Amino acid sequence: MEGEGAATERQRRATASQVDQWAVQDHVFKIYGAFASIPRSAQSVILELQRDKHVEYLTRGLQQLGPSFVVLDANRPWLCYWILHSIALLGESVDDELEDNAIDFLSRCQMPHLATTYAAVNSLVTLGGNKALSSINRWMHDAGEIDVRACYTAISVASILNILDDELAKGVGNYILSCQTYEGGIAGEPGSEAHGGYTFCGLAAMILINQANRLDLASLIDWVAFRQGVECGFQGRTNKLVDGCYSFWQGGVFALLQRLPAFGGEGFGTSDVEVEWVSDSTSEGDDEDRDSSDDNEALHPEQDQEGHQSSSHSPESSTAVHIQHSRHNQLEPLFHTMALQQYIVLCSQEQEGGFRDKPGKARDYYHTCYCLSGLSVCQYSRSKNENSPPLPTSVLGPYSNLLEPIHPLYNVVSRQYHDAQDFFSKY
């Protein structure tokens, strides 16, 4: 057993990153410890998604923002997307006046900037209907940003508007391939560090142009799986702190992979990618027992002598990359879905509405959007397809927590995606 002096010396030599990590862990584990100590009947209340509060917070933001948001003036299409998509995930919609105002504003924001174009198009797809969809100018401009996010936003917009062609996709696969790092994740540009957001963008873009098989998917999965840490949430990069937004950026990677036919999925309804894969593990028959024990373990983390969670009981140990097929050849989730739901609901959710990065941070619309998106990914991670409602055992807390399913390539609610697909298929 490590003595008090040795522990003090270890803390004295700790780096700033280690000190920050321990502080976050301690905060998170106190939340989990407090949750585990209350009666089970009260736990169900704590695990409830505060739907009405979230909708109130989001709708208020769409109506009027405070003066502090002036720094985000150029990102107003993003604010629209984060808010509208969050409302749609909760199964709600805005009133006619707000919808008309949003369409009018977004239709005047069509400018040569890929990121805000993506946000504006996804916002209008989320609103749906002839007025919103017909307001989109399907012309694509020349030149623009050069990084993996730009590749994804351009390809995503072109795909959903039914204007994606070989000329637009030319060279994209080579560029994204050059951004995959030795760790397995994908960087924003060649030579940079692997990053959760860019990994999602790179993989999604490669799927959309039917070149995902060119990536080293084994190392990519390995890298993403081990970004889920002892706090139960995901970090965006190696040795960085947990952040609620990566619930989607990292969790969404697995949603993409599990839809690929080579992984037992049913494809995306676009040009299905043929990916060759050889599993490292073919263990069978113990999937249900493993899931059950893992879920209980996630809700009761064990700690070492210094109060930090033991790594042997972290989600990492249960998410080590192994592809297991059940009797129905159904791919098991490659990350700990219940643990991630726990982090989102207990650590990121604000009881008065909205979601945050981590305990101690303030809520915002960005994290609300991607925490809810990640929560949806978790809930539907074992569903055979988007039309199969998840079992209650796949939803942490009451079944009323169930959100709308998303199309993981575009991160819009599935129903709105299909409506847009039908609309633009006529052109």
PDB file of N, CA and C in Angstrom, residues 155 158 162-170 209:
ATOM      1  N   ILE A 155     -18.973  17.498 -48.450  1.00  0.00           N
ATOM      2  CA  ILE A 155     -19.522  16.228 -48.935  1.00  0.00           C
ATOM      3  C   ILE A 155     -20.886  15.953 -48.317  1.00  0.00           C
ATOM      4  N   ALA A 158     -23.466  18.272 -50.006  1.00  0.00           N
ATOM      5  CA  ALA A 158     -23.705  17.826 -51.382  1.00  0.00           C
ATOM      6  C   ALA A 158     -24.514  16.536 -51.412  1.00  0.00           C
ATOM      7  N   ASN A 162     -28.373  16.021 -52.852  1.00  0.00           N
ATOM      8  CA  ASN A 162     -28.375  15.200 -54.065  1.00  0.00           C
ATOM      9  C   ASN A 162     -27.588  15.855 -55.205  1.00  0.00           C
ATOM     10  N   ILE A 163     -26.449  16.474 -54.873  1.00  0.00           N
ATOM     11  CA  ILE A 163     -25.583  17.052 -55.913  1.00  0.00           C
ATOM     12  C   ILE A 163     -24.163  16.510 -55.808  1.00  0.00           C
ATOM     13  N   LEU A 164     -23.946  15.462 -55.036  1.00  0.00           N
ATOM     14  CA  LEU A 164     -22.617  14.876 -54.899  1.00  0.00           C
ATOM     15  C   LEU A 164     -22.262  14.107 -56.167  1.00  0.00           C
ATOM     16  N   ASP A 165     -21.084  14.412 -56.729  1.00  0.00           N
ATOM     17  CA  ASP A 165     -20.643  13.693 -57.929  1.00  0.00           C
ATOM     18  C   ASP A 165     -19.145  13.415 -57.835  1.00  0.00           C
ATOM     19  N   ASP A 166     -18.625  12.697 -58.810  1.00  0.00           N
ATOM     20  CA  ASP A 166     -17.219  12.299 -58.795  1.00  0.00           C
ATOM     21  C   ASP A 166     -16.275  13.496 -58.829  1.00  0.00           C
ATOM     22  N   GLU A 167     -16.675  14.533 -59.533  1.00  0.00           N
ATOM     23  CA  GLU A 167     -15.817  15.717 -59.631  1.00  0.00           C
ATOM     24  C   GLU A 167     -15.627  16.379 -58.273  1.00  0.00           C
ATOM     25  N   LEU A 168     -16.706  16.488 -57.519  1.00  0.00           N
ATOM     26  CA  LEU A 168     -16.621  17.098 -56.189  1.00  0.00           C
ATOM     27  C   LEU A 168     -15.796  16.240 -55.236  1.00  0.00           C
ATOM     28  N   ALA A 169     -15.920  14.936 -55.359  1.00  0.00           N
ATOM     29  CA  ALA A 169     -15.229  14.021 -54.445  1.00  0.00           C
ATOM     30  C   ALA A 169     -13.775  13.765 -54.844  1.00  0.00           C
ATOM     31  N   LYS A 170     -13.361  14.271 -55.985  1.00  0.00           N
ATOM     32  CA  LYS A 170     -12.016  13.995 -56.488  1.00  0.00           C
ATOM     33  C   LYS A 170     -10.942  14.476 -55.501  1.00  0.00           C
ATOM     34  N   ILE A 209     -18.254   9.000 -49.787  1.00  0.00           N
ATOM     35  CA  ILE A 209     -17.639   8.880 -51.119  1.00  0.00           C
ATOM     36  C   ILE A 209     -17.224   7.433 -51.403  1.00  0.00           C
TER      37      ILE A 209
END
